[in-house]
Amino acid sequence: MSGVPSAEIGGGGGPVPRSLGELFVVFAGLALRGFGGVLPFAQRVLVEERRWLGRDQFVEMLAYAQLLPGPNIVNLSLMVGDRWFGWRGSLAALGGLIGPPMAIVLVVGVLVGQVADDPLVRRVLTGMGAAAGGLILGTALKLVSGRRDPAAWLVFAALAFAGLALLRLPLVAVLAMLAPVAVAIAYVLGPRAGAR
Amino acid sequence: MTDAPLLELFLHFASLSLLAIGGVLGAAPEMQRHMVETRGWITDAQFTDAIVVAQASPGPNILFVTLLGFQAAGLPGAFAATLGILLPSSLATYWGWRMKRRHEASRLVGAIRLGLSPIAIGLTASAGWIVAVGANGTDALAWSVTLLATAAVIATRINLLWVIGAGALLGALGVIG
């Protein structure tokens, strides 16, 4: 499949990106609309506005993006870009996703850094930290409620939390202890255990 | 700002790229452990600030990594950290996506996905905990703000910016912080 875009799913004559530049601009646009998560905007823009992907294609790509290592939205941009332009498309989509928001976050970071020692700014940042910590905790707990089989599997979530957050063990140690056991159990239970 | 060696910074994030199951935030506790506690490149407050600023800015959440790199070693550090966290996982994804058909129905792949997902939840929760501990310390009022934010995410569809904004306001008013 050298040089040929690999995704053969769908492809029924709908709208397609016309150039690398268009890919870059569209991904930059959806990234800049996303505060606290870009994924919902990826779906809205790619499926509903541009109609480059059907809903089923998007879901299939997303499932794959979640399976592979790395941030889901980054993986998704690589796949979508690859679909029409091979690796150049992947770079264009990833560049749009990361580049412009990176410039903004750096500017904000520099500005905040200049005043971060001011007592008022310090209190504001601390207050935002209190809220942001809750947002991240809430995001994690929401994933629990989305599972069909929370009780048994929660043991692994709890052990990971205890090891990483409370005992402050290295990430690689936590994963080395838990991941083989969890994957082995899932393997023995078979595909049924994963049905949603 | 200390000047962390760029190569070491790059390698630190590159080594976490493939371990960040369920999102880069899951590797945040390890970044805090290494950058703040082991190497002293940045302070605890800088670590929390990076996550807060990234959460309150548009774009993917992973950009807190850019800020951590910036705080540790300026603009070159920002690029070294961002490239480090993206490169290994992106190469793996690109390769995996192209190999897709061979592994699609594999029982092992399904087991990996199913087995790792509760661990990913634990990692993400750890990141939230580390940020909250860094911001709140032993301030009971601040912890109640964290709890409210947690509940808001779970029980409502409120825009997350409002929650962060509420935290900022309470901090500005001197209620917490």
mmCIF file of C-alpha atoms in Angstrom:
data_model
loop_
_atom_site.group_PDB
_atom_site.id
_atom_site.type_symbol
_atom_site.label_atom_id
_atom_site.label_comp_id
_atom_site.label_asym_id
_atom_site.label_seq_id
_atom_site.Cartn_x
_atom_site.Cartn_y
_atom_site.Cartn_z
ATOM 1 C CA MET A 1 0.000 0.000 0.000
ATOM 2 C CA SER A 2 2.948 2.255 -0.594
ATOM 3 C CA GLY A 3 1.890 5.843 -0.994
ATOM 4 C CA VAL A 4 -1.757 4.919 -1.396
ATOM 5 C CA PRO A 5 -4.046 6.298 1.294
ATOM 6 C CA SER A 6 -4.858 3.286 3.386
ATOM 7 C CA ALA A 7 -8.435 3.795 4.443
ATOM 8 C CA GLU A 8 -10.823 2.208 2.036
ATOM 9 C CA ILE A 9 -13.885 2.569 4.244
ATOM 10 C CA GLY A 10 -16.717 4.558 2.753
ATOM 11 C CA GLY A 11 -15.562 6.806 -0.044
ATOM 12 C CA GLY A 12 -18.872 7.248 -1.787
ATOM 13 C CA GLY A 13 -18.347 10.362 -3.861
ATOM 14 C CA GLY A 14 -19.033 12.855 -1.068
ATOM 15 C CA PRO A 15 -17.089 16.035 -0.430
ATOM 16 C CA VAL A 16 -13.344 15.610 0.076
ATOM 17 C CA PRO A 17 -10.572 18.001 1.137
ATOM 18 C CA ARG A 18 -9.062 19.528 -1.975
ATOM 19 C CA SER A 19 -5.600 20.358 -0.686
ATOM 20 C CA LEU A 20 -3.172 19.999 2.186
ATOM 21 C CA GLY A 21 -3.818 23.635 2.974
ATOM 22 C CA GLU A 22 -7.533 22.982 3.353
ATOM 23 C CA LEU A 23 -6.832 20.069 5.711
ATOM 24 C CA PHE A 24 -4.581 22.295 7.806
ATOM 25 C CA VAL A 25 -7.099 25.123 7.984
ATOM 26 C CA VAL A 26 -10.043 22.853 8.838
ATOM 27 C CA PHE A 27 -8.153 21.112 11.650
ATOM 28 C CA ALA A 28 -6.870 24.437 12.956
ATOM 29 C CA GLY A 29 -10.440 25.704 12.971
ATOM 30 C CA LEU A 30 -11.881 22.785 14.878
ATOM 31 C CA ALA A 31 -8.993 22.825 17.359
ATOM 32 C CA LEU A 32 -9.468 26.521 18.107
ATOM 33 C CA ARG A 33 -13.169 25.992 18.798
ATOM 34 C CA GLY A 34 -12.456 23.332 21.402
ATOM 35 C CA PHE A 35 -12.086 24.454 24.989
ATOM 36 C CA GLY A 36 -11.640 21.525 27.342
ATOM 37 C CA GLY A 37 -11.791 18.939 24.590
ATOM 38 C CA VAL A 38 -11.572 19.088 20.815
ATOM 39 C CA LEU A 39 -13.211 15.766 19.999
ATOM 40 C CA PRO A 40 -16.828 16.982 19.930
ATOM 41 C CA PHE A 41 -15.816 19.682 17.443
ATOM 42 C CA ALA A 42 -13.958 17.148 15.314
ATOM 43 C CA GLN A 43 -17.205 15.235 14.913
ATOM 44 C CA ARG A 44 -19.249 18.351 14.248
ATOM 45 C CA VAL A 45 -16.856 19.738 11.630
ATOM 46 C CA LEU A 46 -15.747 16.544 9.859
ATOM 47 C CA VAL A 47 -19.103 14.755 9.851
ATOM 48 C CA GLU A 48 -21.765 17.451 9.906
ATOM 49 C CA GLU A 49 -20.223 20.572 8.409
ATOM 50 C CA ARG A 50 -17.649 19.343 5.880
ATOM 51 C CA ARG A 51 -19.176 15.869 5.456
ATOM 52 C CA TRP A 52 -15.765 14.382 4.693
ATOM 53 C CA LEU A 53 -16.689 11.396 6.842
ATOM 54 C CA GLY A 54 -19.927 9.558 7.486
ATOM 55 C CA ARG A 55 -20.965 9.086 11.093
ATOM 56 C CA ASP A 56 -20.071 5.378 10.986
ATOM 57 C CA GLN A 57 -16.668 6.090 9.496
ATOM 58 C CA PHE A 58 -16.004 8.653 12.203
ATOM 59 C CA VAL A 59 -16.979 6.223 14.954
ATOM 60 C CA GLU A 60 -14.818 3.483 13.459
ATOM 61 C CA MET A 61 -11.818 5.787 13.162
ATOM 62 C CA LEU A 62 -12.355 7.042 16.683
ATOM 63 C CA ALA A 63 -12.503 3.515 18.072
ATOM 64 C CA TYR A 64 -9.203 2.820 16.391
ATOM 65 C CA ALA A 65 -7.715 6.104 17.581
ATOM 66 C CA GLN A 66 -8.612 5.123 21.135
ATOM 67 C CA LEU A 67 -6.987 1.754 20.809
ATOM 68 C CA LEU A 68 -3.640 3.061 19.564
ATOM 69 C CA PRO A 69 -1.244 4.872 21.928
ATOM 70 C CA GLY A 70 -1.327 8.643 22.045
ATOM 71 C CA PRO A 71 -4.053 11.278 22.350
ATOM 72 C CA ASN A 72 -7.274 10.274 20.570
ATOM 73 C CA ILE A 73 -7.677 13.548 18.715
ATOM 74 C CA VAL A 74 -4.062 13.481 17.529
ATOM 75 C CA ASN A 75 -4.461 9.923 16.270
ATOM 76 C CA LEU A 76 -7.702 10.838 14.568
ATOM 77 C CA SER A 77 -6.065 13.743 12.736
ATOM 78 C CA LEU A 78 -3.302 11.437 11.496
ATOM 79 C CA MET A 79 -5.852 8.944 10.153
ATOM 80 C CA VAL A 80 -8.107 11.520 8.531
ATOM 81 C CA GLY A 81 -5.165 13.244 6.852
ATOM 82 C CA ASP A 82 -3.761 9.937 5.646
ATOM 83 C CA ARG A 83 -7.052 9.001 4.063
ATOM 84 C CA TRP A 84 -6.720 11.453 1.188
ATOM 85 C CA PHE A 85 -3.101 12.575 1.101
ATOM 86 C CA GLY A 86 -1.026 9.828 2.736
ATOM 87 C CA TRP A 87 1.626 10.935 5.230
ATOM 88 C CA ARG A 88 1.593 14.501 3.914
ATOM 89 C CA GLY A 89 -2.062 14.716 4.802
ATOM 90 C CA SER A 90 -1.337 13.352 8.268
ATOM 91 C CA LEU A 91 1.276 16.055 8.812
ATOM 92 C CA ALA A 92 -1.033 18.784 7.517
ATOM 93 C CA ALA A 93 -3.927 17.720 9.745
ATOM 94 C CA LEU A 94 -1.703 17.301 12.806
ATOM 95 C CA GLY A 95 0.000 20.617 12.088
ATOM 96 C CA GLY A 96 -3.350 22.399 11.971
ATOM 97 C CA LEU A 97 -4.536 20.673 15.113
ATOM 98 C CA ILE A 98 -1.417 21.483 17.150
ATOM 99 C CA GLY A 99 0.297 24.516 15.589
ATOM 100 C CA PRO A 100 -2.106 27.430 16.027
ATOM 101 C CA PRO A 101 -3.380 26.360 19.478
ATOM 102 C CA MET A 102 0.240 25.869 20.541
ATOM 103 C CA ALA A 103 1.035 29.459 19.566
ATOM 104 C CA ILE A 104 -1.939 30.703 21.583
ATOM 105 C CA VAL A 105 -1.192 28.621 24.667
ATOM 106 C CA LEU A 106 2.414 29.826 24.613
ATOM 107 C CA VAL A 107 1.356 33.469 24.441
ATOM 108 C CA VAL A 108 -1.106 32.964 27.289
ATOM 109 C CA GLY A 109 1.509 31.013 29.229
ATOM 110 C CA VAL A 110 4.097 33.785 28.837
ATOM 111 C CA LEU A 111 1.612 36.466 29.891
ATOM 112 C CA VAL A 112 0.495 34.464 32.916
ATOM 113 C CA GLY A 113 4.100 33.649 33.787
ATOM 114 C CA GLN A 114 4.959 37.373 33.923
ATOM 115 C CA VAL A 115 2.374 38.040 36.591
ATOM 116 C CA ALA A 116 2.179 34.643 38.260
ATOM 117 C CA ASP A 117 3.888 35.904 41.420
ATOM 118 C CA ASP A 118 1.359 38.675 41.977
ATOM 119 C CA PRO A 119 -0.751 37.668 45.008
ATOM 120 C CA LEU A 120 -4.070 38.280 43.250
ATOM 121 C CA VAL A 121 -3.035 36.327 40.152
ATOM 122 C CA ARG A 122 -1.733 33.579 42.420
ATOM 123 C CA ARG A 123 -5.142 33.310 44.097
ATOM 124 C CA VAL A 124 -6.938 33.279 40.731
ATOM 125 C CA LEU A 125 -4.656 30.536 39.424
ATOM 126 C CA THR A 126 -5.116 28.549 42.617
ATOM 127 C CA GLY A 127 -8.885 28.857 42.302
ATOM 128 C CA MET A 128 -8.688 27.721 38.681
ATOM 129 C CA GLY A 129 -6.495 24.820 39.786
ATOM 130 C CA ALA A 130 -9.108 23.745 42.323
ATOM 131 C CA ALA A 131 -11.730 23.722 39.572
ATOM 132 C CA ALA A 132 -9.478 22.126 36.943
ATOM 133 C CA GLY A 133 -8.573 19.294 39.315
ATOM 134 C CA GLY A 134 -12.286 18.642 39.771
ATOM 135 C CA LEU A 135 -12.873 18.742 36.015
ATOM 136 C CA ILE A 136 -10.251 16.091 35.424
ATOM 137 C CA LEU A 137 -11.516 13.934 38.305
ATOM 138 C CA GLY A 138 -15.042 14.285 36.959
ATOM 139 C CA THR A 139 -13.938 13.279 33.478
ATOM 140 C CA ALA A 140 -12.397 10.114 34.901
ATOM 141 C CA LEU A 141 -15.455 9.261 37.008
ATOM 142 C CA LYS A 142 -17.738 9.838 34.042
ATOM 143 C CA LEU A 143 -15.840 7.149 32.173
ATOM 144 C CA VAL A 144 -16.659 4.765 35.020
ATOM 145 C CA SER A 145 -20.384 5.371 34.705
ATOM 146 C CA GLY A 146 -20.206 4.729 30.960
ATOM 147 C CA ARG A 147 -19.026 1.148 31.513
ATOM 148 C CA ARG A 148 -21.403 -1.759 31.515
ATOM 149 C CA ASP A 149 -19.337 -3.678 34.040
ATOM 150 C CA PRO A 150 -18.071 -1.087 36.482
ATOM 151 C CA ALA A 151 -17.803 -3.034 39.711
ATOM 152 C CA ALA A 152 -15.229 -5.693 38.873
ATOM 153 C CA TRP A 153 -13.033 -3.513 36.687
ATOM 154 C CA LEU A 154 -13.025 -0.641 39.136
ATOM 155 C CA VAL A 155 -10.464 -2.578 41.149
ATOM 156 C CA PHE A 156 -7.908 -1.815 38.469
ATOM 157 C CA ALA A 157 -8.851 1.846 38.319
ATOM 158 C CA ALA A 158 -8.537 2.046 42.090
ATOM 159 C CA LEU A 159 -5.180 0.254 42.144
ATOM 160 C CA ALA A 160 -3.822 2.521 39.399
ATOM 161 C CA PHE A 161 -4.996 5.556 41.354
ATOM 162 C CA ALA A 162 -3.483 4.275 44.603
ATOM 163 C CA GLY A 163 -0.157 3.529 42.975
ATOM 164 C CA LEU A 164 0.176 6.713 40.984
ATOM 165 C CA ALA A 165 -1.582 9.377 43.058
ATOM 166 C CA LEU A 166 -1.183 8.134 46.636
ATOM 167 C CA LEU A 167 2.002 6.052 46.654
ATOM 168 C CA ARG A 168 3.586 8.201 43.907
ATOM 169 C CA LEU A 169 5.069 5.180 42.145
ATOM 170 C CA PRO A 170 6.574 5.645 38.686
ATOM 171 C CA LEU A 171 4.028 5.257 35.878
ATOM 172 C CA VAL A 172 6.000 2.465 34.275
ATOM 173 C CA ALA A 173 5.934 0.474 37.530
ATOM 174 C CA VAL A 174 2.183 0.899 37.925
ATOM 175 C CA LEU A 175 1.588 -0.220 34.344
ATOM 176 C CA ALA A 176 3.988 -3.149 34.627
ATOM 177 C CA MET A 177 2.121 -4.432 37.692
ATOM 178 C CA LEU A 178 -1.443 -3.884 36.519
ATOM 179 C CA ALA A 179 -1.599 -4.018 32.731
ATOM 180 C CA PRO A 180 -0.553 -7.673 32.196
ATOM 181 C CA VAL A 181 -3.017 -8.892 34.811
ATOM 182 C CA ALA A 182 -5.885 -6.785 33.488
ATOM 183 C CA VAL A 183 -5.248 -7.750 29.870
ATOM 184 C CA ALA A 184 -4.895 -11.436 30.798
ATOM 185 C CA ILE A 185 -8.226 -11.397 32.617
ATOM 186 C CA ALA A 186 -9.874 -9.638 29.693
ATOM 187 C CA TYR A 187 -8.394 -12.206 27.326
ATOM 188 C CA VAL A 188 -9.654 -15.149 29.356
ATOM 189 C CA LEU A 189 -13.106 -13.636 29.696
ATOM 190 C CA GLY A 190 -13.171 -13.207 25.951
ATOM 191 C CA PRO A 191 -14.980 -10.760 23.689
ATOM 192 C CA ARG A 192 -18.251 -11.043 25.618
ATOM 193 C CA ALA A 193 -16.755 -9.113 28.507
ATOM 194 C CA GLY A 194 -16.205 -6.115 26.292
ATOM 195 C CA ALA A 195 -19.694 -5.905 24.867
ATOM 196 C CA ARG A 196 -21.407 -2.654 25.626
ATOM 197 C CA MET B 1 13.231 29.061 35.434
ATOM 198 C CA THR B 2 16.029 26.529 35.392
ATOM 199 C CA ASP B 3 17.356 25.441 32.053
ATOM 200 C CA ALA B 4 16.622 21.773 31.703
ATOM 201 C CA PRO B 5 18.776 19.949 29.142
ATOM 202 C CA LEU B 6 16.773 19.761 25.909
ATOM 203 C CA LEU B 7 17.671 16.210 25.019
ATOM 204 C CA GLU B 8 16.735 14.959 28.478
ATOM 205 C CA LEU B 9 13.479 16.876 28.302
ATOM 206 C CA PHE B 10 12.691 15.402 24.899
ATOM 207 C CA LEU B 11 13.499 11.880 26.076
ATOM 208 C CA HIS B 12 11.405 12.253 29.223
ATOM 209 C CA PHE B 13 8.297 13.099 27.220
ATOM 210 C CA ALA B 14 9.112 10.623 24.452
ATOM 211 C CA SER B 15 9.348 7.847 27.041
ATOM 212 C CA LEU B 16 5.884 8.762 28.314
ATOM 213 C CA SER B 17 4.331 9.034 24.854
ATOM 214 C CA LEU B 18 3.551 5.326 24.569
ATOM 215 C CA LEU B 19 2.694 4.920 28.254
ATOM 216 C CA ALA B 20 0.031 7.616 28.347
ATOM 217 C CA ILE B 21 -2.946 5.295 28.230
ATOM 218 C CA GLY B 22 -6.283 7.014 27.824
ATOM 219 C CA GLY B 23 -4.808 10.456 27.258
ATOM 220 C CA VAL B 24 -1.661 12.420 27.998
ATOM 221 C CA LEU B 25 -3.159 13.741 31.239
ATOM 222 C CA GLY B 26 -2.785 10.225 32.591
ATOM 223 C CA ALA B 27 0.979 10.703 32.443
ATOM 224 C CA ALA B 28 0.798 14.063 34.266
ATOM 225 C CA PRO B 29 1.533 12.546 37.707
ATOM 226 C CA GLU B 30 4.721 11.043 36.304
ATOM 227 C CA MET B 31 5.706 14.394 34.771
ATOM 228 C CA GLN B 32 5.151 16.079 38.128
ATOM 229 C CA ARG B 33 7.191 13.415 39.902
ATOM 230 C CA HIS B 34 10.089 13.762 37.483
ATOM 231 C CA MET B 35 10.121 17.487 36.689
ATOM 232 C CA VAL B 36 9.212 18.878 40.111
ATOM 233 C CA GLU B 37 10.297 16.332 42.676
ATOM 234 C CA THR B 38 13.232 14.480 41.112
ATOM 235 C CA ARG B 39 14.886 17.085 38.873
ATOM 236 C CA GLY B 40 13.593 20.370 40.260
ATOM 237 C CA TRP B 41 13.223 21.907 36.795
ATOM 238 C CA ILE B 42 9.954 23.606 37.704
ATOM 239 C CA THR B 43 7.970 24.313 40.879
ATOM 240 C CA ASP B 44 4.730 22.691 41.963
ATOM 241 C CA ALA B 45 2.894 25.949 41.265
ATOM 242 C CA GLN B 46 4.300 26.096 37.723
ATOM 243 C CA PHE B 47 3.135 22.543 37.151
ATOM 244 C CA THR B 48 -0.409 23.340 38.225
ATOM 245 C CA ASP B 49 -0.355 26.605 36.240
ATOM 246 C CA ALA B 50 0.570 24.727 33.056
ATOM 247 C CA ILE B 51 -2.442 22.449 33.360
ATOM 248 C CA VAL B 52 -4.763 25.295 34.314
ATOM 249 C CA VAL B 53 -3.661 27.532 31.431
ATOM 250 C CA ALA B 54 -3.944 24.678 28.935
ATOM 251 C CA GLN B 55 -7.424 23.762 30.197
ATOM 252 C CA ALA B 56 -8.539 27.371 29.850
ATOM 253 C CA SER B 57 -7.073 27.768 26.342
ATOM 254 C CA PRO B 58 -8.464 26.427 23.067
ATOM 255 C CA GLY B 59 -6.988 23.315 21.511
ATOM 256 C CA PRO B 60 -6.078 19.810 22.577
ATOM 257 C CA ASN B 61 -5.431 19.226 26.281
ATOM 258 C CA ILE B 62 -1.960 17.890 25.526
ATOM 259 C CA LEU B 63 -0.720 21.451 25.150
ATOM 260 C CA PHE B 64 -0.015 21.532 28.878
ATOM 261 C CA VAL B 65 3.053 19.565 27.831
ATOM 262 C CA THR B 66 4.120 22.509 25.656
ATOM 263 C CA LEU B 67 3.889 24.788 28.688
ATOM 264 C CA LEU B 68 5.768 22.386 30.944
ATOM 265 C CA GLY B 69 8.572 22.325 28.377
ATOM 266 C CA PHE B 70 8.484 26.105 28.128
ATOM 267 C CA GLN B 71 8.747 26.536 31.877
ATOM 268 C CA ALA B 72 11.636 24.100 32.063
ATOM 269 C CA ALA B 73 13.721 25.417 29.162
ATOM 270 C CA GLY B 74 12.059 28.291 27.285
ATOM 271 C CA LEU B 75 10.858 28.098 23.696
ATOM 272 C CA PRO B 76 13.272 25.311 22.669
ATOM 273 C CA GLY B 77 11.995 23.364 25.665
ATOM 274 C CA ALA B 78 8.410 23.890 24.533
ATOM 275 C CA PHE B 79 9.186 22.356 21.155
ATOM 276 C CA ALA B 80 11.316 19.541 22.599
ATOM 277 C CA ALA B 81 8.541 18.526 25.002
ATOM 278 C CA THR B 82 5.754 18.741 22.411
ATOM 279 C CA LEU B 83 7.712 16.806 19.829
ATOM 280 C CA GLY B 84 8.679 14.241 22.460
ATOM 281 C CA ILE B 85 5.118 13.531 23.555
ATOM 282 C CA LEU B 86 3.834 13.378 19.954
ATOM 283 C CA LEU B 87 6.503 11.579 17.979
ATOM 284 C CA PRO B 88 6.504 7.986 19.316
ATOM 285 C CA SER B 89 2.734 7.652 19.592
ATOM 286 C CA SER B 90 2.175 9.274 16.190
ATOM 287 C CA LEU B 91 4.606 6.911 14.495
ATOM 288 C CA ALA B 92 2.934 3.980 16.226
ATOM 289 C CA THR B 93 -0.506 5.200 15.206
ATOM 290 C CA TYR B 94 0.475 5.794 11.602
ATOM 291 C CA TRP B 95 1.981 2.345 11.368
ATOM 292 C CA GLY B 96 -0.879 0.695 13.249
ATOM 293 C CA TRP B 97 -3.500 2.395 11.076
ATOM 294 C CA ARG B 98 -1.810 1.138 7.920
ATOM 295 C CA MET B 99 -1.545 -2.389 9.353
ATOM 296 C CA LYS B 100 -5.171 -2.148 10.425
ATOM 297 C CA ARG B 101 -6.751 -4.991 8.502
ATOM 298 C CA ARG B 102 -4.415 -7.657 9.821
ATOM 299 C CA HIS B 103 -5.333 -7.141 13.448
ATOM 300 C CA GLU B 104 -8.866 -5.981 13.329
ATOM 301 C CA ALA B 105 -10.619 -9.012 14.744
ATOM 302 C CA SER B 106 -7.859 -10.212 17.022
ATOM 303 C CA ARG B 107 -9.005 -11.346 20.436
ATOM 304 C CA LEU B 108 -5.786 -10.040 21.976
ATOM 305 C CA VAL B 109 -6.398 -6.529 20.641
ATOM 306 C CA GLY B 110 -9.870 -6.611 22.165
ATOM 307 C CA ALA B 111 -8.455 -7.810 25.480
ATOM 308 C CA ILE B 112 -5.853 -5.038 25.491
ATOM 309 C CA ARG B 113 -8.504 -2.432 24.878
ATOM 310 C CA LEU B 114 -10.813 -3.818 27.551
ATOM 311 C CA GLY B 115 -8.092 -4.493 30.110
ATOM 312 C CA LEU B 116 -6.374 -1.131 29.806
ATOM 313 C CA SER B 117 -9.469 1.044 29.949
ATOM 314 C CA PRO B 118 -10.053 0.840 33.729
ATOM 315 C CA ILE B 119 -6.351 1.534 34.275
ATOM 316 C CA ALA B 120 -6.685 4.572 32.030
ATOM 317 C CA ILE B 121 -9.503 5.787 34.271
ATOM 318 C CA GLY B 122 -7.238 5.425 37.301
ATOM 319 C CA LEU B 123 -4.440 7.348 35.588
ATOM 320 C CA THR B 124 -6.721 10.223 34.618
ATOM 321 C CA ALA B 125 -8.161 10.382 38.119
ATOM 322 C CA SER B 126 -4.603 10.521 39.474
ATOM 323 C CA ALA B 127 -3.880 13.548 37.297
ATOM 324 C CA GLY B 128 -6.957 15.306 38.679
ATOM 325 C CA TRP B 129 -5.898 14.412 42.205
ATOM 326 C CA ILE B 130 -2.352 15.751 41.726
ATOM 327 C CA VAL B 131 -3.660 19.038 40.324
ATOM 328 C CA ALA B 132 -6.198 19.379 43.130
ATOM 329 C CA VAL B 133 -3.649 18.615 45.859
ATOM 330 C CA GLY B 134 -1.257 21.139 44.310
ATOM 331 C CA ALA B 135 -3.900 23.853 44.202
ATOM 332 C CA ASN B 136 -5.853 23.109 47.385
ATOM 333 C CA GLY B 137 -3.363 21.830 49.949
ATOM 334 C CA THR B 138 -5.428 21.461 53.102
ATOM 335 C CA ASP B 139 -7.891 24.257 52.340
ATOM 336 C CA ALA B 140 -11.307 22.684 52.980
ATOM 337 C CA LEU B 141 -13.155 25.376 51.016
ATOM 338 C CA ALA B 142 -10.923 24.819 48.015
ATOM 339 C CA TRP B 143 -11.613 21.095 48.217
ATOM 340 C CA SER B 144 -15.326 21.762 48.190
ATOM 341 C CA VAL B 145 -14.809 23.753 44.966
ATOM 342 C CA THR B 146 -12.997 20.743 43.516
ATOM 343 C CA LEU B 147 -15.853 18.487 44.579
ATOM 344 C CA LEU B 148 -18.419 20.817 43.030
ATOM 345 C CA ALA B 149 -16.447 20.913 39.777
ATOM 346 C CA THR B 150 -16.281 17.124 39.799
ATOM 347 C CA ALA B 151 -20.023 16.898 40.302
ATOM 348 C CA ALA B 152 -20.653 19.500 37.586
ATOM 349 C CA VAL B 153 -18.810 17.408 35.013
ATOM 350 C CA ILE B 154 -20.609 14.220 35.978
ATOM 351 C CA ALA B 155 -24.126 15.523 36.415
ATOM 352 C CA THR B 156 -24.462 18.452 33.994
ATOM 353 C CA ARG B 157 -23.577 19.424 30.447
ATOM 354 C CA ILE B 158 -22.248 22.799 31.556
ATOM 355 C CA ASN B 159 -19.469 24.340 29.468
ATOM 356 C CA LEU B 160 -16.222 23.553 31.267
ATOM 357 C CA LEU B 161 -14.997 27.122 30.842
ATOM 358 C CA TRP B 162 -17.696 28.301 33.260
ATOM 359 C CA VAL B 163 -16.436 25.901 35.904
ATOM 360 C CA ILE B 164 -12.853 27.121 35.551
ATOM 361 C CA GLY B 165 -14.135 30.693 35.489
ATOM 362 C CA ALA B 166 -16.010 30.109 38.730
ATOM 363 C CA GLY B 167 -12.809 28.824 40.309
ATOM 364 C CA ALA B 168 -10.960 31.932 39.091
ATOM 365 C CA LEU B 169 -13.642 34.205 40.551
ATOM 366 C CA LEU B 170 -13.625 32.477 43.937
ATOM 367 C CA GLY B 171 -9.846 32.787 43.958
ATOM 368 C CA ALA B 172 -9.954 36.473 43.018
ATOM 369 C CA LEU B 173 -12.481 37.188 45.762
ATOM 370 C CA GLY B 174 -10.163 35.540 48.266
ATOM 371 C CA VAL B 175 -12.701 32.873 49.147
ATOM 372 C CA ILE B 176 -10.111 30.216 48.369
ATOM 373 C CA GLY B 177 -6.434 30.272 47.518
#
